[in-house]
Each structure stands twice: as C-alpha cells, then as structure tokens.
Amino acid sequence: MDKGKPLIVVAAALIDGDGRVLVQQRPQGKAMAGLWEFPGGKVEEDELPEAALIRELREELGIDVEKACLAPACFASESLGERHMILLVYICRKWRGIPQALEAPAIRWVRPLDLHGLDMPPADKPLIGLLDALI
Ligand code: DCM
C-alpha cells in the first residue's frame, strides 16, 4: 500500500539540573488527547528537523534553544494508520527562559523512572528506557 511520504516529527527530551525530564500533556481536540509527550511537533516541508524543533520549543514552551544544544539521541517509527511517522528525538540540557505550558494544558518535570507510569503516545514510549540509560 502506498502511504506517501512519512510524517517527520521532532521531539526534545529537555533535562534539568536535577536530571528530570519535561513532558507535556496533549490538548483536548487533538489525537491522543490527555497523553504525556516530549515537546515537539511536525517538521514543515521546507524545514530542517533542528529548526522545526527550535520553533516548536519556542511556540509550546517559550524557551530559546540553540542548534548546538540539540544532541540527536534516537528515533522511532510508528504507523499512524493512513501514514507512517518517524519521530526524531534530541536531548537538550541548555536553553534560555523558563518553560511554560503555552499550548499544552499542563507540563511536568519527571524523573526518568517515573516516565514508566505515564500514559504516552506509542512513538514516545521506546525513549523511556533510553533516557533511563542516558541521564
Ligand atoms: N507525536 C508523538 N510524540 C510527540 C510529538 C508528536 O507521537 N512527542 C505525534 C502525534 C501526532 C503527530 O506526531 O500524531 C503530530 O503531532 P501534533 O498533533 O502535536 O501536531
């Protein structure tokens, strides 16, 4: 079956000085509403992944991140049904500003071990074990 071009999505694992990771809740009205995800979103047609992530982090959390502070960590792929999705994940430990829930109903800082207890989108789940190992 031809599913066309895959949807490229970027996400960040923001890690604070205490080794906690930021997750945000998906808003009502969107797919997978209420689930906790790593912040990020779709890469537009003419964008590079890092530029898309920098844009999304500014829109969603009000923080400024430099490209050099985005360390590629892993990727995951998932079938969304009508389309395949590839999620590119970056680790980031340095940013300017204080993250705020500008688009999500809530954000939370959680210890990597506590990620296991959260409802997350399927594409985000494989990252949990990886973060346990990396942080
Ligand atoms: N998505 C995901 N995990 C993330 C961010 C996004 O699985 N950390 C998925 C949810 C949607 C798609 O990417 O299927 C596009 O995201 P959005 O609906 O937020 O634009």
Short mmCIF file of C-alpha atoms and ligand atoms in Angstrom, two decimals:
data_model
loop_
_atom_site.label_atom_id
_atom_site.label_comp_id
_atom_site.label_asym_id
_atom_site.label_seq_id
_atom_site.Cartn_x
_atom_site.Cartn_y
_atom_site.Cartn_z
CA MET A 1 0.00 0.00 0.00
CA ASP A 2 1.33 3.48 -0.85
CA LYS A 3 1.22 5.61 2.26
CA GLY A 4 3.06 8.51 0.62
CA LYS A 5 5.83 10.36 2.35
CA PRO A 6 6.24 9.65 6.05
CA LEU A 7 5.39 12.39 8.50
CA ILE A 8 8.59 13.61 10.16
CA VAL A 9 8.08 14.67 13.76
CA VAL A 10 10.74 16.04 16.12
CA ALA A 11 10.73 15.97 19.90
CA ALA A 12 13.04 17.06 22.70
CA ALA A 13 13.94 15.46 25.97
CA LEU A 14 14.70 18.60 27.99
CA ILE A 15 16.74 17.64 31.03
CA ASP A 16 17.09 19.97 34.02
CA GLY A 17 19.90 20.22 36.56
CA ASP A 18 18.28 17.55 38.75
CA GLY A 19 18.10 15.04 35.89
CA ARG A 20 14.37 15.41 35.43
CA VAL A 21 12.71 15.40 32.01
CA LEU A 22 9.95 17.69 30.77
CA VAL A 23 6.74 16.18 29.43
CA GLN A 24 3.62 17.98 28.29
CA GLN A 25 0.03 16.88 28.08
CA ARG A 26 -1.63 16.72 24.67
CA PRO A 27 -4.61 19.10 24.43
CA GLN A 28 -8.24 18.09 24.05
CA GLY A 29 -9.34 18.01 20.43
CA LYS A 30 -6.01 16.62 19.19
CA ALA A 31 -5.16 12.99 18.50
CA MET A 32 -4.16 11.14 21.70
CA ALA A 33 -5.55 13.94 23.91
CA GLY A 34 -4.50 13.71 27.54
CA LEU A 35 -1.38 11.62 26.88
CA TRP A 36 2.01 12.94 28.06
CA GLU A 37 4.58 13.54 25.32
CA PHE A 38 8.00 15.01 24.82
CA PRO A 39 7.51 18.53 23.39
CA GLY A 40 7.90 18.97 19.65
CA GLY A 41 5.85 18.58 16.51
CA LYS A 42 5.75 18.21 12.74
CA VAL A 43 8.63 19.27 10.50
CA GLU A 44 7.29 21.56 7.75
CA GLU A 45 8.08 20.97 4.04
CA ASP A 46 10.94 23.47 3.83
CA GLU A 47 12.40 22.96 7.30
CA LEU A 48 15.36 21.12 8.74
CA PRO A 49 14.49 19.00 11.78
CA GLU A 50 16.52 21.06 14.25
CA ALA A 51 14.94 24.31 13.01
CA ALA A 52 11.49 22.75 13.42
CA LEU A 53 12.30 21.70 16.97
CA ILE A 54 13.68 25.15 17.88
CA ARG A 55 10.45 26.67 16.50
CA GLU A 56 8.20 24.22 18.34
CA LEU A 57 10.01 24.72 21.66
CA ARG A 58 9.58 28.47 21.33
CA GLU A 59 5.87 28.14 20.45
CA GLU A 60 5.00 25.48 23.01
CA LEU A 61 7.22 26.40 25.96
CA GLY A 62 8.53 29.93 25.29
CA ILE A 63 12.17 28.88 25.52
CA ASP A 64 15.07 29.56 23.15
CA VAL A 65 17.36 26.70 22.23
CA GLU A 66 20.47 26.83 20.07
CA LYS A 67 21.05 24.20 17.42
CA ALA A 68 24.38 23.26 19.02
CA CYS A 69 22.47 22.30 22.19
CA LEU A 70 20.33 19.69 20.42
CA ALA A 71 22.02 16.31 20.63
CA PRO A 72 20.44 13.67 18.38
CA ALA A 73 19.50 10.79 20.67
CA CYS A 74 17.33 8.28 18.85
CA PHE A 75 14.45 7.83 16.51
CA ALA A 76 11.31 5.77 16.50
CA SER A 77 8.76 4.95 13.82
CA GLU A 78 5.08 4.34 14.12
CA SER A 79 2.15 3.78 11.80
CA LEU A 80 -0.49 6.43 12.31
CA GLY A 81 -2.91 4.38 10.19
CA GLU A 82 -3.09 6.38 6.99
CA ARG A 83 0.56 7.45 7.26
CA HIS A 84 3.86 6.37 8.73
CA MET A 85 5.51 8.67 11.24
CA ILE A 86 9.18 9.00 12.04
CA LEU A 87 9.95 10.63 15.37
CA LEU A 88 13.43 12.15 15.76
CA VAL A 89 14.39 12.76 19.36
CA TYR A 90 17.03 15.15 20.64
CA ILE A 91 18.39 15.60 24.14
CA CYS A 92 18.76 19.17 25.34
CA ARG A 93 20.25 20.35 28.64
CA LYS A 94 20.64 24.06 27.93
CA TRP A 95 18.07 26.69 26.95
CA ARG A 96 17.13 30.30 27.63
CA GLY A 97 13.91 31.08 29.53
CA ILE A 98 11.67 29.11 31.84
CA PRO A 99 9.47 26.50 30.15
CA GLN A 100 5.77 27.35 30.41
CA ALA A 101 2.71 25.46 29.19
CA LEU A 102 1.81 27.90 26.38
CA GLU A 103 -0.09 25.39 24.24
CA ALA A 104 -0.50 22.30 26.42
CA PRO A 105 -2.94 22.09 29.35
CA ALA A 106 0.00 21.13 31.61
CA ILE A 107 3.71 20.43 31.69
CA ARG A 108 5.57 18.35 34.28
CA TRP A 109 9.17 17.67 35.21
CA VAL A 110 9.53 13.96 35.97
CA ARG A 111 12.35 11.64 36.93
CA PRO A 112 13.14 9.19 34.09
CA LEU A 113 11.98 6.29 36.26
CA ASP A 114 8.58 7.93 36.73
CA LEU A 115 8.05 8.11 32.96
CA HIS A 116 7.10 4.43 33.13
CA GLY A 117 3.91 5.37 34.99
CA LEU A 118 2.72 7.94 32.44
CA ASP A 119 0.39 7.37 29.51
CA MET A 120 2.47 8.36 26.48
CA PRO A 121 1.96 8.16 22.70
CA PRO A 122 3.31 4.85 21.32
CA ALA A 123 6.18 6.57 19.48
CA ASP A 124 7.42 8.20 22.70
CA LYS A 125 7.42 5.01 24.77
CA PRO A 126 10.68 3.47 23.48
CA LEU A 127 12.51 6.57 24.68
CA ILE A 128 11.79 5.88 28.30
CA GLY A 129 14.30 3.08 28.64
CA LEU A 130 16.83 5.02 26.63
CA LEU A 131 16.56 8.03 28.93
CA ASP A 132 16.99 5.81 31.97
CA ALA A 133 20.33 4.82 30.49
CA LEU A 134 21.42 8.24 29.24
CA ILE A 135 20.60 10.57 32.11
N1 DCM B 1 3.70 13.00 18.20
C1 DCM B 1 4.16 11.97 19.01
N2 DCM B 1 5.05 12.24 20.00
C2 DCM B 1 5.47 13.51 20.20
C3 DCM B 1 5.02 14.57 19.39
C4 DCM B 1 4.12 14.27 18.39
O1 DCM B 1 3.77 10.81 18.82
N3 DCM B 1 6.35 13.72 21.19
C5 DCM B 1 2.75 12.67 17.12
C6 DCM B 1 1.32 12.98 17.45
C7 DCM B 1 0.72 13.28 16.10
C8 DCM B 1 1.89 13.82 15.28
O2 DCM B 1 3.06 13.45 15.98
O3 DCM B 1 0.31 12.05 15.50
C9 DCM B 1 1.84 15.31 15.09
O4 DCM B 1 1.82 15.95 16.34
P1 DCM B 1 0.76 17.12 16.64
O5 DCM B 1 -0.62 16.51 16.60
O6 DCM B 1 1.11 17.58 18.03
O7 DCM B 1 0.97 18.17 15.61
#
